[in-house]
mmCIF file of C-alpha atoms in Angstrom:
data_model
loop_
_atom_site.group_PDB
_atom_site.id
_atom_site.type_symbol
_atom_site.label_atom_id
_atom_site.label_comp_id
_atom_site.label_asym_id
_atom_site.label_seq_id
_atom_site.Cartn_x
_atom_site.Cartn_y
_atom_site.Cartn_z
ATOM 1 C CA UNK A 13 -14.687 -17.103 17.557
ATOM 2 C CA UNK A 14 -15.031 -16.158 13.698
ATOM 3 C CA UNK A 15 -14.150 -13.076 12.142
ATOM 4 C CA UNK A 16 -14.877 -12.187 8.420
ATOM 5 C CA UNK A 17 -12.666 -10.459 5.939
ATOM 6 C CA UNK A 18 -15.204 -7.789 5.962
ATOM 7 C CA UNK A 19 -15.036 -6.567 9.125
ATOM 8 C CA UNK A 20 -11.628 -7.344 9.811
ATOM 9 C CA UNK A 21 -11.288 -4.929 6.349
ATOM 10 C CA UNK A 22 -13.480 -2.332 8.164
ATOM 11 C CA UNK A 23 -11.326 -2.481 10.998
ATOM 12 C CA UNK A 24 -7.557 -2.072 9.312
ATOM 13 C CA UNK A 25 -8.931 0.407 6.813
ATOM 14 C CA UNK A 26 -11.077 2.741 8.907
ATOM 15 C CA UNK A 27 -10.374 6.622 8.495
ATOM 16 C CA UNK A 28 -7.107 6.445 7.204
ATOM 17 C CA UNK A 29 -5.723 8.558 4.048
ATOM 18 C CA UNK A 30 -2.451 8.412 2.452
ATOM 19 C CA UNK A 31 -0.322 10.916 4.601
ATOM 20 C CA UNK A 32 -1.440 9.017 7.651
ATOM 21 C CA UNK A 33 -0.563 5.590 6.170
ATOM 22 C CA UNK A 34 2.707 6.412 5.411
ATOM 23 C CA UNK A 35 4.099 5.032 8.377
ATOM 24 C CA UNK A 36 2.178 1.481 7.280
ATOM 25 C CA UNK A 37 3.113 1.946 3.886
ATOM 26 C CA UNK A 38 7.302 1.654 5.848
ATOM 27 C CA UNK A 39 5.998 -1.238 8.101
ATOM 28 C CA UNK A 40 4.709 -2.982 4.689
ATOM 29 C CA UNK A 41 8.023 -2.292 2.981
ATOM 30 C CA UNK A 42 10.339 -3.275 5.929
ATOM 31 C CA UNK A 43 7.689 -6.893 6.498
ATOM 32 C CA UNK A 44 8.564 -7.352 2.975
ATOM 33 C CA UNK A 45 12.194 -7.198 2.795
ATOM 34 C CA UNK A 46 12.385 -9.404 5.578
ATOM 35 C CA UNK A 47 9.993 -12.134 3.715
ATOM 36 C CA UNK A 48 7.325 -11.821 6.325
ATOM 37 C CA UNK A 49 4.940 -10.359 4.382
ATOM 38 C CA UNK A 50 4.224 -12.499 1.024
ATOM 39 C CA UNK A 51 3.466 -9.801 -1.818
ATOM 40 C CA UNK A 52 4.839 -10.158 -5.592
ATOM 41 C CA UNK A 53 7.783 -7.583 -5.560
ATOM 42 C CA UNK A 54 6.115 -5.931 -8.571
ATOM 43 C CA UNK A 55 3.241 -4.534 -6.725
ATOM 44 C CA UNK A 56 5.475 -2.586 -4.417
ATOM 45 C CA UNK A 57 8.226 -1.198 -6.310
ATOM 46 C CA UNK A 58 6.266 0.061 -9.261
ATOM 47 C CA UNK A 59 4.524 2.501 -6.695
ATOM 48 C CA UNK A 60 8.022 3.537 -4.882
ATOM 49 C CA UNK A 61 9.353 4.006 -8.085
ATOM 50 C CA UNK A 62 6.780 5.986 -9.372
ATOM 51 C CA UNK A 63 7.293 8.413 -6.317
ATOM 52 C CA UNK A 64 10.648 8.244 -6.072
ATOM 53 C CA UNK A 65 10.707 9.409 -9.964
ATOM 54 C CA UNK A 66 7.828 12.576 -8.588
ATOM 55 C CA UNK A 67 10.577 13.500 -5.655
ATOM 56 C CA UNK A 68 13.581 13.263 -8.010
ATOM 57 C CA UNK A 69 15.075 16.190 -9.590
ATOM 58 C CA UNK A 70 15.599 14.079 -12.556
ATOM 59 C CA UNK A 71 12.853 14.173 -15.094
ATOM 60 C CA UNK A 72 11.869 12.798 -18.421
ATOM 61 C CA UNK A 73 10.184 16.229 -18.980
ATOM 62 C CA UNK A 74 11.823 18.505 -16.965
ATOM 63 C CA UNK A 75 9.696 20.935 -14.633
ATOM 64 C CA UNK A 76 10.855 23.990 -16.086
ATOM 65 C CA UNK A 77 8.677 23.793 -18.898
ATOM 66 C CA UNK A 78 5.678 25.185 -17.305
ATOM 67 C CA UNK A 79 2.644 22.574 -18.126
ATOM 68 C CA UNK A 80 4.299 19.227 -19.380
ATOM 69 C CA UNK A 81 6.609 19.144 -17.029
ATOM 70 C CA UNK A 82 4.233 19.119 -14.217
ATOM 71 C CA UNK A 83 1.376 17.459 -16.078
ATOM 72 C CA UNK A 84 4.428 13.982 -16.592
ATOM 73 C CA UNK A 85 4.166 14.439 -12.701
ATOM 74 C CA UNK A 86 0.866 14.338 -11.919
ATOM 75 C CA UNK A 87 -0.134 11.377 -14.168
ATOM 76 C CA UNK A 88 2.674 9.202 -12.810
ATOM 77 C CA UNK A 89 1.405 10.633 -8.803
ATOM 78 C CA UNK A 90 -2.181 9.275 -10.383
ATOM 79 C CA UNK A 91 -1.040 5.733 -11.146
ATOM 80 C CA UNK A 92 1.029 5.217 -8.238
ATOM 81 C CA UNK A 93 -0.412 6.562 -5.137
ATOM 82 C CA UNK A 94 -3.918 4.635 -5.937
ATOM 83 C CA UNK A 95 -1.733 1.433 -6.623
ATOM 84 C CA UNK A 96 0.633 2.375 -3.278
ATOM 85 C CA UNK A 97 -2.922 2.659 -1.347
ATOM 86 C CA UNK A 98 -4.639 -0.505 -2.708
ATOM 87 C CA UNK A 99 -1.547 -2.509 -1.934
ATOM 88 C CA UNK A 100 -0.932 -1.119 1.660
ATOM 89 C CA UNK A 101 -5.003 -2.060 2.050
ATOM 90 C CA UNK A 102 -4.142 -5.129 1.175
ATOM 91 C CA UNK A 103 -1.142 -4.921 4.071
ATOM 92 C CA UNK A 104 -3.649 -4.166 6.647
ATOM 93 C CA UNK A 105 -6.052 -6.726 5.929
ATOM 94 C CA UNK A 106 -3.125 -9.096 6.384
ATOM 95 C CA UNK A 107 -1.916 -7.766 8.974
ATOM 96 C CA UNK A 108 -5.568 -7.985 10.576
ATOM 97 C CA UNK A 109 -5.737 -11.490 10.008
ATOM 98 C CA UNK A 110 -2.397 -12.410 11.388
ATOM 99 C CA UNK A 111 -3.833 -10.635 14.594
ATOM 100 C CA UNK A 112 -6.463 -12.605 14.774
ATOM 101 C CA UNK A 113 -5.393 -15.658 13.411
ATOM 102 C CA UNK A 114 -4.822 -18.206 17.184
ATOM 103 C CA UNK A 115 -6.364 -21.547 17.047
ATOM 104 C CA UNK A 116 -9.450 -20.484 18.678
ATOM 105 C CA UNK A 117 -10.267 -17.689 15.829
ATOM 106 C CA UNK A 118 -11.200 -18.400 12.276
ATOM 107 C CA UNK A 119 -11.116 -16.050 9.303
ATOM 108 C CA UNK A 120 -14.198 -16.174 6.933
ATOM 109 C CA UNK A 121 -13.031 -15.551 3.055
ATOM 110 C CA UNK A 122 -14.707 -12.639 1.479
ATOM 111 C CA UNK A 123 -14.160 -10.367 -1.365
ATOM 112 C CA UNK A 124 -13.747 -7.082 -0.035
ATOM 113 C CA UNK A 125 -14.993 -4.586 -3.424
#
């Protein structure tokens, strides 16, 4: 049986936003310390450290002046929750294939855009 990337990319993504794939964004994490999952180290702890700079009460700008210390907040929360998202996508989709992946299934290449 053959699946392709598409639809295997359908299947992990479907309906999910970021609060509900926090718990994959933990399973990607915890898959990657343990050298399951092969991702550059890069592309994961930009993103954590980008949010765990947002939760910390340490801040290059601190919050108590009123606009820039927010605005420093929200543009690092812009770069790394789309980055966060992309790369826990690309989780899925591996995750997906390793699911399907027996000798009797084949997974068809495709860009997913």
């Amino acid at each position: 049986m053959k699946y392709s990337k598409l639809s295997l990319a359908k299947e992990a993504i479907a309906h999910k936003g970021f609060i509900k794939k926090i718990p994959d964004i933990f399973r990607m994490v915890n898959m990657w310390r343990k050298g399951t999952y092969p991702v550059k180290s890069i592309d994961l702890i930009l993103p954590l450290v980008g949010l765990l700079y947002v939760i910390s009460p340490i801040d290059i700008i601190p919050d108590f002046i009123i606009v820039a210390g927010v605005l420093d907040d929200l543009a690092v929360l812009s770069l790394a929750i789309p980055k966060l998202i992309r790369e826990v996508d690309k989780f899925l989709i591996w995750e997906a294939e390793q699911k399907y992946s027996t000798n009797s299934a084949k997974v068809i290449d495709a860009e997913v855009v």
